[in-house]
Amino acid sequence: MSGATSRCIFCQIAQNSTSTTLLHHDDKVVAFQDIRPAAFRHYLIIPVEHIPTTKDLQRRDEDYSLVNHMLDVGKTLLHRDAPQSKQYRFGFHQPPFNSVDHLHLHCLALPFTPRWKHIKYLPLGPIGFVEAESLLEKIKPSQPVMS
């Protein structure tokens, strides 16, 4: 790690150089509990590679595959750790409302705790919270037209 990534707390977590307990790790992503949980269960899934925000994702196979993998990991963890929850929420804060400039997927097993925290997870157009499925649609690579 060098430059900005050496100062990025999420890069440090991804490199396992903090005391943060990892719930999952593989060559692409790591998962851990949010330090300020807003729900019954609240996990963050981050890429190992430093990608600042959702604005840095493009319509390409690598980005689509990464976000899809992040979502799969989040769903697996919440279904394992909070099977009694009837509602789950998966999404990203977009600039200027992202708290850390390292892409991170919020995985929430509801209810929100306290209830008012749901406000932070409302879609507000191009600057609000974006559901993971919506982001996947936005960055889905164009398929070549078959003739």
PDB file of N, CA, C and O in Angstrom, residues 53-132:
ATOM      1  N   THR A  53     -15.459   5.453  -4.654  1.00  0.00           N
ATOM      2  CA  THR A  53     -16.918   5.567  -4.485  1.00  0.00           C
ATOM      3  C   THR A  53     -17.648   4.876  -5.634  1.00  0.00           C
ATOM      4  O   THR A  53     -17.030   4.419  -6.596  1.00  0.00           O
ATOM      5  N   THR A  54     -18.965   4.866  -5.543  1.00  0.00           N
ATOM      6  CA  THR A  54     -19.794   4.307  -6.619  1.00  0.00           C
ATOM      7  C   THR A  54     -19.558   5.051  -7.932  1.00  0.00           C
ATOM      8  O   THR A  54     -19.727   4.475  -9.000  1.00  0.00           O
ATOM      9  N   LYS A  55     -19.158   6.320  -7.853  1.00  0.00           N
ATOM     10  CA  LYS A  55     -18.913   7.127  -9.059  1.00  0.00           C
ATOM     11  C   LYS A  55     -17.717   6.604  -9.855  1.00  0.00           C
ATOM     12  O   LYS A  55     -17.547   6.948 -11.013  1.00  0.00           O
ATOM     13  N   ASP A  56     -16.882   5.769  -9.224  1.00  0.00           N
ATOM     14  CA  ASP A  56     -15.707   5.225  -9.888  1.00  0.00           C
ATOM     15  C   ASP A  56     -15.985   3.900 -10.590  1.00  0.00           C
ATOM     16  O   ASP A  56     -15.086   3.328 -11.208  1.00  0.00           O
ATOM     17  N   LEU A  57     -17.208   3.409 -10.480  1.00  0.00           N
ATOM     18  CA  LEU A  57     -17.592   2.165 -11.148  1.00  0.00           C
ATOM     19  C   LEU A  57     -18.078   2.463 -12.553  1.00  0.00           C
ATOM     20  O   LEU A  57     -18.717   3.485 -12.798  1.00  0.00           O
ATOM     21  N   GLN A  58     -17.785   1.549 -13.469  1.00  0.00           N
ATOM     22  CA  GLN A  58     -18.176   1.734 -14.864  1.00  0.00           C
ATOM     23  C   GLN A  58     -18.927   0.504 -15.367  1.00  0.00           C
ATOM     24  O   GLN A  58     -18.953  -0.527 -14.719  1.00  0.00           O
ATOM     25  N   ARG A  59     -19.504   0.666 -16.558  1.00  0.00           N
ATOM     26  CA  ARG A  59     -20.202  -0.447 -17.212  1.00  0.00           C
ATOM     27  C   ARG A  59     -19.175  -1.417 -17.783  1.00  0.00           C
ATOM     28  O   ARG A  59     -18.880  -1.394 -18.977  1.00  0.00           O
ATOM     29  N   ARG A  60     -18.600  -2.210 -16.915  1.00  0.00           N
ATOM     30  CA  ARG A  60     -17.635  -3.206 -17.388  1.00  0.00           C
ATOM     31  C   ARG A  60     -17.765  -4.466 -16.547  1.00  0.00           C
ATOM     32  O   ARG A  60     -18.221  -4.424 -15.401  1.00  0.00           O
ATOM     33  N   ASP A  61     -17.350  -5.561 -17.120  1.00  0.00           N
ATOM     34  CA  ASP A  61     -17.510  -6.865 -16.475  1.00  0.00           C
ATOM     35  C   ASP A  61     -16.890  -6.903 -15.077  1.00  0.00           C
ATOM     36  O   ASP A  61     -17.496  -7.441 -14.152  1.00  0.00           O
ATOM     37  N   GLU A  62     -15.676  -6.345 -14.918  1.00  0.00           N
ATOM     38  CA  GLU A  62     -14.981  -6.419 -13.629  1.00  0.00           C
ATOM     39  C   GLU A  62     -15.773  -5.715 -12.519  1.00  0.00           C
ATOM     40  O   GLU A  62     -15.878  -6.224 -11.407  1.00  0.00           O
ATOM     41  N   ASP A  63     -16.291  -4.515 -12.819  1.00  0.00           N
ATOM     42  CA  ASP A  63     -17.031  -3.762 -11.805  1.00  0.00           C
ATOM     43  C   ASP A  63     -18.354  -4.438 -11.481  1.00  0.00           C
ATOM     44  O   ASP A  63     -18.738  -4.555 -10.311  1.00  0.00           O
ATOM     45  N   TYR A  64     -19.047  -4.896 -12.507  1.00  0.00           N
ATOM     46  CA  TYR A  64     -20.317  -5.580 -12.303  1.00  0.00           C
ATOM     47  C   TYR A  64     -20.110  -6.840 -11.466  1.00  0.00           C
ATOM     48  O   TYR A  64     -20.834  -7.105 -10.502  1.00  0.00           O
ATOM     49  N   SER A  65     -19.093  -7.617 -11.811  1.00  0.00           N
ATOM     50  CA  SER A  65     -18.793  -8.850 -11.099  1.00  0.00           C
ATOM     51  C   SER A  65     -18.429  -8.567  -9.636  1.00  0.00           C
ATOM     52  O   SER A  65     -18.864  -9.285  -8.731  1.00  0.00           O
ATOM     53  N   LEU A  66     -17.659  -7.507  -9.392  1.00  0.00           N
ATOM     54  CA  LEU A  66     -17.264  -7.155  -8.034  1.00  0.00           C
ATOM     55  C   LEU A  66     -18.479  -6.790  -7.184  1.00  0.00           C
ATOM     56  O   LEU A  66     -18.657  -7.317  -6.083  1.00  0.00           O
ATOM     57  N   VAL A  67     -19.328  -5.907  -7.674  1.00  0.00           N
ATOM     58  CA  VAL A  67     -20.507  -5.477  -6.911  1.00  0.00           C
ATOM     59  C   VAL A  67     -21.445  -6.662  -6.688  1.00  0.00           C
ATOM     60  O   VAL A  67     -21.999  -6.833  -5.599  1.00  0.00           O
ATOM     61  N   ASN A  68     -21.596  -7.495  -7.696  1.00  0.00           N
ATOM     62  CA  ASN A  68     -22.438  -8.688  -7.557  1.00  0.00           C
ATOM     63  C   ASN A  68     -21.875  -9.623  -6.477  1.00  0.00           C
ATOM     64  O   ASN A  68     -22.622 -10.162  -5.663  1.00  0.00           O
ATOM     65  N   HIS A  69     -20.566  -9.776  -6.439  1.00  0.00           N
ATOM     66  CA  HIS A  69     -19.914 -10.614  -5.422  1.00  0.00           C
ATOM     67  C   HIS A  69     -20.100 -10.000  -4.035  1.00  0.00           C
ATOM     68  O   HIS A  69     -20.398 -10.710  -3.072  1.00  0.00           O
ATOM     69  N   MET A  70     -19.946  -8.680  -3.928  1.00  0.00           N
ATOM     70  CA  MET A  70     -20.159  -7.995  -2.654  1.00  0.00           C
ATOM     71  C   MET A  70     -21.574  -8.274  -2.141  1.00  0.00           C
ATOM     72  O   MET A  70     -21.779  -8.588  -0.968  1.00  0.00           O
ATOM     73  N   LEU A  71     -22.554  -8.168  -3.032  1.00  0.00           N
ATOM     74  CA  LEU A  71     -23.946  -8.405  -2.667  1.00  0.00           C
ATOM     75  C   LEU A  71     -24.162  -9.866  -2.250  1.00  0.00           C
ATOM     76  O   LEU A  71     -24.822 -10.138  -1.242  1.00  0.00           O
ATOM     77  N   ASP A  72     -23.597 -10.796  -2.984  1.00  0.00           N
ATOM     78  CA  ASP A  72     -23.733 -12.221  -2.628  1.00  0.00           C
ATOM     79  C   ASP A  72     -23.160 -12.502  -1.240  1.00  0.00           C
ATOM     80  O   ASP A  72     -23.775 -13.216  -0.441  1.00  0.00           O
ATOM     81  N   VAL A  73     -21.995 -11.947  -0.951  1.00  0.00           N
ATOM     82  CA  VAL A  73     -21.365 -12.150   0.356  1.00  0.00           C
ATOM     83  C   VAL A  73     -22.250 -11.557   1.451  1.00  0.00           C
ATOM     84  O   VAL A  73     -22.503 -12.193   2.484  1.00  0.00           O
ATOM     85  N   GLY A  74     -22.749 -10.347   1.227  1.00  0.00           N
ATOM     86  CA  GLY A  74     -23.617  -9.699   2.215  1.00  0.00           C
ATOM     87  C   GLY A  74     -24.881 -10.490   2.489  1.00  0.00           C
ATOM     88  O   GLY A  74     -25.266 -10.682   3.654  1.00  0.00           O
ATOM     89  N   LYS A  75     -25.518 -10.981   1.434  1.00  0.00           N
ATOM     90  CA  LYS A  75     -26.734 -11.780   1.598  1.00  0.00           C
ATOM     91  C   LYS A  75     -26.439 -13.063   2.365  1.00  0.00           C
ATOM     92  O   LYS A  75     -27.198 -13.445   3.262  1.00  0.00           O
ATOM     93  N   THR A  76     -25.360 -13.718   2.021  1.00  0.00           N
ATOM     94  CA  THR A  76     -24.981 -14.961   2.703  1.00  0.00           C
ATOM     95  C   THR A  76     -24.774 -14.717   4.194  1.00  0.00           C
ATOM     96  O   THR A  76     -25.276 -15.470   5.032  1.00  0.00           O
ATOM     97  N   LEU A  77     -24.038 -13.668   4.537  1.00  0.00           N
ATOM     98  CA  LEU A  77     -23.764 -13.374   5.950  1.00  0.00           C
ATOM     99  C   LEU A  77     -25.035 -13.048   6.721  1.00  0.00           C
ATOM    100  O   LEU A  77     -25.240 -13.548   7.827  1.00  0.00           O
ATOM    101  N   LEU A  78     -25.886 -12.196   6.153  1.00  0.00           N
ATOM    102  CA  LEU A  78     -27.110 -11.820   6.881  1.00  0.00           C
ATOM    103  C   LEU A  78     -28.078 -12.981   7.005  1.00  0.00           C
ATOM    104  O   LEU A  78     -28.714 -13.144   8.050  1.00  0.00           O
ATOM    105  N   HIS A  79     -28.200 -13.785   5.967  1.00  0.00           N
ATOM    106  CA  HIS A  79     -29.097 -14.938   6.074  1.00  0.00           C
ATOM    107  C   HIS A  79     -28.576 -15.941   7.098  1.00  0.00           C
ATOM    108  O   HIS A  79     -29.359 -16.617   7.764  1.00  0.00           O
ATOM    109  N   ARG A  80     -27.256 -15.999   7.244  1.00  0.00           N
ATOM    110  CA  ARG A  80     -26.656 -16.889   8.248  1.00  0.00           C
ATOM    111  C   ARG A  80     -26.835 -16.317   9.662  1.00  0.00           C
ATOM    112  O   ARG A  80     -27.201 -17.032  10.583  1.00  0.00           O
ATOM    113  N   ASP A  81     -26.571 -15.014   9.828  1.00  0.00           N
ATOM    114  CA  ASP A  81     -26.519 -14.404  11.155  1.00  0.00           C
ATOM    115  C   ASP A  81     -27.833 -13.795  11.638  1.00  0.00           C
ATOM    116  O   ASP A  81     -27.980 -13.534  12.828  1.00  0.00           O
ATOM    117  N   ALA A  82     -28.754 -13.554  10.729  1.00  0.00           N
ATOM    118  CA  ALA A  82     -30.035 -12.942  11.104  1.00  0.00           C
ATOM    119  C   ALA A  82     -31.176 -13.564  10.306  1.00  0.00           C
ATOM    120  O   ALA A  82     -31.934 -12.863   9.630  1.00  0.00           O
ATOM    121  N   PRO A  83     -31.323 -14.894  10.391  1.00  0.00           N
ATOM    122  CA  PRO A  83     -32.362 -15.554   9.591  1.00  0.00           C
ATOM    123  C   PRO A  83     -33.773 -15.153  10.005  1.00  0.00           C
ATOM    124  O   PRO A  83     -34.708 -15.276   9.215  1.00  0.00           O
ATOM    125  N   GLN A  84     -33.922 -14.659  11.235  1.00  0.00           N
ATOM    126  CA  GLN A  84     -35.247 -14.272  11.717  1.00  0.00           C
ATOM    127  C   GLN A  84     -35.714 -12.929  11.156  1.00  0.00           C
ATOM    128  O   GLN A  84     -36.886 -12.614  11.238  1.00  0.00           O
ATOM    129  N   SER A  85     -34.804 -12.135  10.584  1.00  0.00           N
ATOM    130  CA  SER A  85     -35.200 -10.844  10.014  1.00  0.00           C
ATOM    131  C   SER A  85     -36.102 -11.070   8.812  1.00  0.00           C
ATOM    132  O   SER A  85     -35.861 -11.963   8.001  1.00  0.00           O
ATOM    133  N   LYS A  86     -37.108 -10.242   8.725  1.00  0.00           N
ATOM    134  CA  LYS A  86     -38.044 -10.352   7.606  1.00  0.00           C
ATOM    135  C   LYS A  86     -37.686  -9.376   6.484  1.00  0.00           C
ATOM    136  O   LYS A  86     -38.204  -9.471   5.390  1.00  0.00           O
ATOM    137  N   GLN A  87     -36.803  -8.419   6.798  1.00  0.00           N
ATOM    138  CA  GLN A  87     -36.403  -7.425   5.797  1.00  0.00           C
ATOM    139  C   GLN A  87     -34.908  -7.209   5.849  1.00  0.00           C
ATOM    140  O   GLN A  87     -34.315  -7.123   6.928  1.00  0.00           O
ATOM    141  N   TYR A  88     -34.316  -7.128   4.657  1.00  0.00           N
ATOM    142  CA  TYR A  88     -32.898  -6.844   4.527  1.00  0.00           C
ATOM    143  C   TYR A  88     -32.751  -5.657   3.585  1.00  0.00           C
ATOM    144  O   TYR A  88     -33.598  -5.444   2.713  1.00  0.00           O
ATOM    145  N   ARG A  89     -31.673  -4.921   3.745  1.00  0.00           N
ATOM    146  CA  ARG A  89     -31.403  -3.785   2.866  1.00  0.00           C
ATOM    147  C   ARG A  89     -29.932  -3.829   2.479  1.00  0.00           C
ATOM    148  O   ARG A  89     -29.073  -4.016   3.338  1.00  0.00           O
ATOM    149  N   PHE A  90     -29.647  -3.646   1.198  1.00  0.00           N
ATOM    150  CA  PHE A  90     -28.283  -3.685   0.684  1.00  0.00           C
ATOM    151  C   PHE A  90     -28.080  -2.480  -0.220  1.00  0.00           C
ATOM    152  O   PHE A  90     -28.807  -2.316  -1.196  1.00  0.00           O
ATOM    153  N   GLY A  91     -27.090  -1.646   0.104  1.00  0.00           N
ATOM    154  CA  GLY A  91     -26.858  -0.494  -0.749  1.00  0.00           C
ATOM    155  C   GLY A  91     -25.634   0.307  -0.366  1.00  0.00           C
ATOM    156  O   GLY A  91     -24.905  -0.029   0.571  1.00  0.00           O
ATOM    157  N   PHE A  92     -25.450   1.384  -1.119  1.00  0.00           N
ATOM    158  CA  PHE A  92     -24.261   2.229  -1.010  1.00  0.00           C
ATOM    159  C   PHE A  92     -24.672   3.677  -0.811  1.00  0.00           C
ATOM    160  O   PHE A  92     -25.608   4.156  -1.463  1.00  0.00           O
ATOM    161  N   HIS A  93     -23.939   4.396   0.051  1.00  0.00           N
ATOM    162  CA  HIS A  93     -24.075   5.846   0.112  1.00  0.00           C
ATOM    163  C   HIS A  93     -23.258   6.410  -1.047  1.00  0.00           C
ATOM    164  O   HIS A  93     -22.185   5.906  -1.366  1.00  0.00           O
ATOM    165  N   GLN A  94     -23.791   7.456  -1.672  1.00  0.00           N
ATOM    166  CA  GLN A  94     -23.101   8.098  -2.780  1.00  0.00           C
ATOM    167  C   GLN A  94     -22.562   9.451  -2.313  1.00  0.00           C
ATOM    168  O   GLN A  94     -23.118  10.043  -1.407  1.00  0.00           O
ATOM    169  N   PRO A  95     -21.498   9.923  -2.954  1.00  0.00           N
ATOM    170  CA  PRO A  95     -20.995  11.253  -2.591  1.00  0.00           C
ATOM    171  C   PRO A  95     -22.101  12.286  -2.727  1.00  0.00           C
ATOM    172  O   PRO A  95     -22.903  12.183  -3.653  1.00  0.00           O
ATOM    173  N   PRO A  96     -22.207  13.219  -1.825  1.00  0.00           N
ATOM    174  CA  PRO A  96     -21.279  13.550  -0.741  1.00  0.00           C
ATOM    175  C   PRO A  96     -21.641  12.879   0.589  1.00  0.00           C
ATOM    176  O   PRO A  96     -21.115  13.259   1.630  1.00  0.00           O
ATOM    177  N   PHE A  97     -22.515  11.873   0.573  1.00  0.00           N
ATOM    178  CA  PHE A  97     -22.989  11.264   1.821  1.00  0.00           C
ATOM    179  C   PHE A  97     -22.252   9.996   2.224  1.00  0.00           C
ATOM    180  O   PHE A  97     -22.639   9.329   3.168  1.00  0.00           O
ATOM    181  N   ASN A  98     -21.194   9.646   1.517  1.00  0.00           N
ATOM    182  CA  ASN A  98     -20.395   8.497   1.931  1.00  0.00           C
ATOM    183  C   ASN A  98     -19.424   8.958   3.018  1.00  0.00           C
ATOM    184  O   ASN A  98     -18.843  10.021   2.925  1.00  0.00           O
ATOM    185  N   SER A  99     -19.292   8.158   4.049  1.00  0.00           N
ATOM    186  CA  SER A  99     -18.471   8.560   5.198  1.00  0.00           C
ATOM    187  C   SER A  99     -16.984   8.241   5.011  1.00  0.00           C
ATOM    188  O   SER A  99     -16.137   8.899   5.597  1.00  0.00           O
ATOM    189  N   VAL A 100     -16.668   7.246   4.199  1.00  0.00           N
ATOM    190  CA  VAL A 100     -15.285   6.856   3.937  1.00  0.00           C
ATOM    191  C   VAL A 100     -15.130   6.734   2.423  1.00  0.00           C
ATOM    192  O   VAL A 100     -15.974   6.130   1.764  1.00  0.00           O
ATOM    193  N   ASP A 101     -14.061   7.317   1.879  1.00  0.00           N
ATOM    194  CA  ASP A 101     -13.819   7.223   0.440  1.00  0.00           C
ATOM    195  C   ASP A 101     -13.148   5.899   0.088  1.00  0.00           C
ATOM    196  O   ASP A 101     -11.995   5.849  -0.333  1.00  0.00           O
ATOM    197  N   HIS A 102     -13.887   4.841   0.321  1.00  0.00           N
ATOM    198  CA  HIS A 102     -13.520   3.483  -0.101  1.00  0.00           C
ATOM    199  C   HIS A 102     -14.866   2.789  -0.262  1.00  0.00           C
ATOM    200  O   HIS A 102     -15.649   2.741   0.685  1.00  0.00           O
ATOM    201  N   LEU A 103     -15.136   2.314  -1.444  1.00  0.00           N
ATOM    202  CA  LEU A 103     -16.416   1.682  -1.743  1.00  0.00           C
ATOM    203  C   LEU A 103     -16.802   0.703  -0.639  1.00  0.00           C
ATOM    204  O   LEU A 103     -15.980  -0.109  -0.213  1.00  0.00           O
ATOM    205  N   HIS A 104     -18.038   0.813  -0.138  1.00  0.00           N
ATOM    206  CA  HIS A 104     -18.501  -0.136   0.873  1.00  0.00           C
ATOM    207  C   HIS A 104     -20.005  -0.345   0.763  1.00  0.00           C
ATOM    208  O   HIS A 104     -20.769   0.595   0.632  1.00  0.00           O
ATOM    209  N   LEU A 105     -20.375  -1.608   0.782  1.00  0.00           N
ATOM    210  CA  LEU A 105     -21.774  -2.019   0.707  1.00  0.00           C
ATOM    211  C   LEU A 105     -22.310  -2.163   2.122  1.00  0.00           C
ATOM    212  O   LEU A 105     -21.749  -2.904   2.937  1.00  0.00           O
ATOM    213  N   HIS A 106     -23.387  -1.440   2.423  1.00  0.00           N
ATOM    214  CA  HIS A 106     -24.082  -1.596   3.698  1.00  0.00           C
ATOM    215  C   HIS A 106     -25.048  -2.765   3.562  1.00  0.00           C
ATOM    216  O   HIS A 106     -25.853  -2.806   2.634  1.00  0.00           O
ATOM    217  N   CYS A 107     -24.951  -3.696   4.498  1.00  0.00           N
ATOM    218  CA  CYS A 107     -25.832  -4.865   4.535  1.00  0.00           C
ATOM    219  C   CYS A 107     -26.579  -4.801   5.858  1.00  0.00           C
ATOM    220  O   CYS A 107     -25.960  -4.932   6.925  1.00  0.00           O
ATOM    221  N   LEU A 108     -27.883  -4.573   5.786  1.00  0.00           N
ATOM    222  CA  LEU A 108     -28.671  -4.348   6.991  1.00  0.00           C
ATOM    223  C   LEU A 108     -29.764  -5.385   7.140  1.00  0.00           C
ATOM    224  O   LEU A 108     -30.526  -5.628   6.204  1.00  0.00           O
ATOM    225  N   ALA A 109     -29.828  -5.989   8.326  1.00  0.00           N
ATOM    226  CA  ALA A 109     -30.950  -6.852   8.691  1.00  0.00           C
ATOM    227  C   ALA A 109     -31.836  -5.989   9.584  1.00  0.00           C
ATOM    228  O   ALA A 109     -31.427  -5.602  10.674  1.00  0.00           O
ATOM    229  N   LEU A 110     -33.007  -5.660   9.103  1.00  0.00           N
ATOM    230  CA  LEU A 110     -33.886  -4.725   9.814  1.00  0.00           C
ATOM    231  C   LEU A 110     -34.598  -5.420  10.966  1.00  0.00           C
ATOM    232  O   LEU A 110     -34.724  -6.644  10.955  1.00  0.00           O
ATOM    233  N   PRO A 111     -35.019  -4.707  11.970  1.00  0.00           N
ATOM    234  CA  PRO A 111     -35.355  -3.283  11.966  1.00  0.00           C
ATOM    235  C   PRO A 111     -34.136  -2.394  12.219  1.00  0.00           C
ATOM    236  O   PRO A 111     -33.108  -2.839  12.714  1.00  0.00           O
ATOM    237  N   PHE A 112     -34.325  -1.104  11.848  1.00  0.00           N
ATOM    238  CA  PHE A 112     -33.329  -0.093  12.164  1.00  0.00           C
ATOM    239  C   PHE A 112     -33.317   0.122  13.667  1.00  0.00           C
ATOM    240  O   PHE A 112     -34.356   0.050  14.322  1.00  0.00           O
ATOM    241  N   THR A 113     -32.138   0.375  14.226  1.00  0.00           N
ATOM    242  CA  THR A 113     -32.023   0.660  15.658  1.00  0.00           C
ATOM    243  C   THR A 113     -31.085   1.838  15.858  1.00  0.00           C
ATOM    244  O   THR A 113     -29.911   1.736  15.479  1.00  0.00           O
ATOM    245  N   PRO A 114     -31.531   2.931  16.394  1.00  0.00           N
ATOM    246  CA  PRO A 114     -32.935   3.247  16.629  1.00  0.00           C
ATOM    247  C   PRO A 114     -33.668   3.497  15.311  1.00  0.00           C
ATOM    248  O   PRO A 114     -33.044   3.673  14.281  1.00  0.00           O
ATOM    249  N   ARG A 115     -34.969   3.514  15.394  1.00  0.00           N
ATOM    250  CA  ARG A 115     -35.808   3.589  14.193  1.00  0.00           C
ATOM    251  C   ARG A 115     -35.491   4.780  13.292  1.00  0.00           C
ATOM    252  O   ARG A 115     -35.544   4.677  12.077  1.00  0.00           O
ATOM    253  N   TRP A 116     -35.129   5.938  13.879  1.00  0.00           N
ATOM    254  CA  TRP A 116     -34.869   7.140  13.075  1.00  0.00           C
ATOM    255  C   TRP A 116     -33.681   6.979  12.129  1.00  0.00           C
ATOM    256  O   TRP A 116     -33.549   7.725  11.159  1.00  0.00           O
ATOM    257  N   LYS A 117     -32.827   5.993  12.355  1.00  0.00           N
ATOM    258  CA  LYS A 117     -31.646   5.829  11.497  1.00  0.00           C
ATOM    259  C   LYS A 117     -32.012   5.450  10.063  1.00  0.00           C
ATOM    260  O   LYS A 117     -31.172   5.520   9.173  1.00  0.00           O
ATOM    261  N   HIS A 118     -33.270   5.065   9.828  1.00  0.00           N
ATOM    262  CA  HIS A 118     -33.674   4.734   8.462  1.00  0.00           C
ATOM    263  C   HIS A 118     -33.477   5.926   7.522  1.00  0.00           C
ATOM    264  O   HIS A 118     -33.296   5.746   6.323  1.00  0.00           O
ATOM    265  N   ILE A 119     -33.460   7.133   8.066  1.00  0.00           N
ATOM    266  CA  ILE A 119     -33.311   8.346   7.261  1.00  0.00           C
ATOM    267  C   ILE A 119     -32.004   8.330   6.467  1.00  0.00           C
ATOM    268  O   ILE A 119     -31.954   8.775   5.329  1.00  0.00           O
ATOM    269  N   LYS A 120     -30.945   7.779   7.058  1.00  0.00           N
ATOM    270  CA  LYS A 120     -29.650   7.731   6.384  1.00  0.00           C
ATOM    271  C   LYS A 120     -29.647   6.779   5.187  1.00  0.00           C
ATOM    272  O   LYS A 120     -28.724   6.792   4.388  1.00  0.00           O
ATOM    273  N   TYR A 121     -30.674   5.961   5.078  1.00  0.00           N
ATOM    274  CA  TYR A 121     -30.692   4.918   4.050  1.00  0.00           C
ATOM    275  C   TYR A 121     -31.851   5.105   3.073  1.00  0.00           C
ATOM    276  O   TYR A 121     -32.379   4.140   2.533  1.00  0.00           O
ATOM    277  N   LEU A 122     -32.220   6.367   2.847  1.00  0.00           N
ATOM    278  CA  LEU A 122     -33.263   6.698   1.891  1.00  0.00           C
ATOM    279  C   LEU A 122     -32.638   7.074   0.552  1.00  0.00           C
ATOM    280  O   LEU A 122     -31.622   7.770   0.521  1.00  0.00           O
ATOM    281  N   PRO A 123     -33.248   6.660  -0.542  1.00  0.00           N
ATOM    282  CA  PRO A 123     -32.745   7.093  -1.848  1.00  0.00           C
ATOM    283  C   PRO A 123     -33.102   8.572  -2.071  1.00  0.00           C
ATOM    284  O   PRO A 123     -34.239   8.968  -1.869  1.00  0.00           O
ATOM    285  N   LEU A 124     -32.118   9.367  -2.406  1.00  0.00           N
ATOM    286  CA  LEU A 124     -32.337  10.797  -2.662  1.00  0.00           C
ATOM    287  C   LEU A 124     -31.819  11.146  -4.046  1.00  0.00           C
ATOM    288  O   LEU A 124     -31.030  12.072  -4.219  1.00  0.00           O
ATOM    289  N   GLY A 125     -32.231  10.388  -5.023  1.00  0.00           N
ATOM    290  CA  GLY A 125     -31.775  10.634  -6.391  1.00  0.00           C
ATOM    291  C   GLY A 125     -30.303  10.312  -6.552  1.00  0.00           C
ATOM    292  O   GLY A 125     -29.795   9.366  -5.952  1.00  0.00           O
ATOM    293  N   PRO A 126     -29.582  11.119  -7.332  1.00  0.00           N
ATOM    294  CA  PRO A 126     -28.189  10.803  -7.654  1.00  0.00           C
ATOM    295  C   PRO A 126     -27.205  10.968  -6.491  1.00  0.00           C
ATOM    296  O   PRO A 126     -26.046  10.614  -6.609  1.00  0.00           O
ATOM    297  N   ILE A 127     -27.658  11.516  -5.354  1.00  0.00           N
ATOM    298  CA  ILE A 127     -26.736  11.694  -4.228  1.00  0.00           C
ATOM    299  C   ILE A 127     -27.129  10.881  -2.998  1.00  0.00           C
ATOM    300  O   ILE A 127     -26.426  10.888  -2.004  1.00  0.00           O
ATOM    301  N   GLY A 128     -28.224  10.178  -3.066  1.00  0.00           N
ATOM    302  CA  GLY A 128     -28.689   9.443  -1.893  1.00  0.00           C
ATOM    303  C   GLY A 128     -28.169   8.027  -1.842  1.00  0.00           C
ATOM    304  O   GLY A 128     -27.238   7.643  -2.547  1.00  0.00           O
ATOM    305  N   PHE A 129     -28.797   7.260  -0.989  1.00  0.00           N
ATOM    306  CA  PHE A 129     -28.468   5.843  -0.831  1.00  0.00           C
ATOM    307  C   PHE A 129     -28.983   5.109  -2.060  1.00  0.00           C
ATOM    308  O   PHE A 129     -30.131   5.272  -2.457  1.00  0.00           O
ATOM    309  N   VAL A 130     -28.137   4.322  -2.682  1.00  0.00           N
ATOM    310  CA  VAL A 130     -28.547   3.568  -3.864  1.00  0.00           C
ATOM    311  C   VAL A 130     -28.569   2.084  -3.513  1.00  0.00           C
ATOM    312  O   VAL A 130     -27.608   1.550  -2.962  1.00  0.00           O
ATOM    313  N   GLU A 131     -29.698   1.450  -3.774  1.00  0.00           N
ATOM    314  CA  GLU A 131     -29.836   0.018  -3.531  1.00  0.00           C
ATOM    315  C   GLU A 131     -28.844  -0.726  -4.431  1.00  0.00           C
ATOM    316  O   GLU A 131     -28.606  -0.336  -5.578  1.00  0.00           O
ATOM    317  N   ALA A 132     -28.288  -1.802  -3.913  1.00  0.00           N
ATOM    318  CA  ALA A 132     -27.283  -2.569  -4.657  1.00  0.00           C
ATOM    319  C   ALA A 132     -27.819  -3.048  -6.006  1.00  0.00           C
ATOM    320  O   ALA A 132     -27.118  -2.982  -7.020  1.00  0.00           O
TER     321      ALA A 132
END
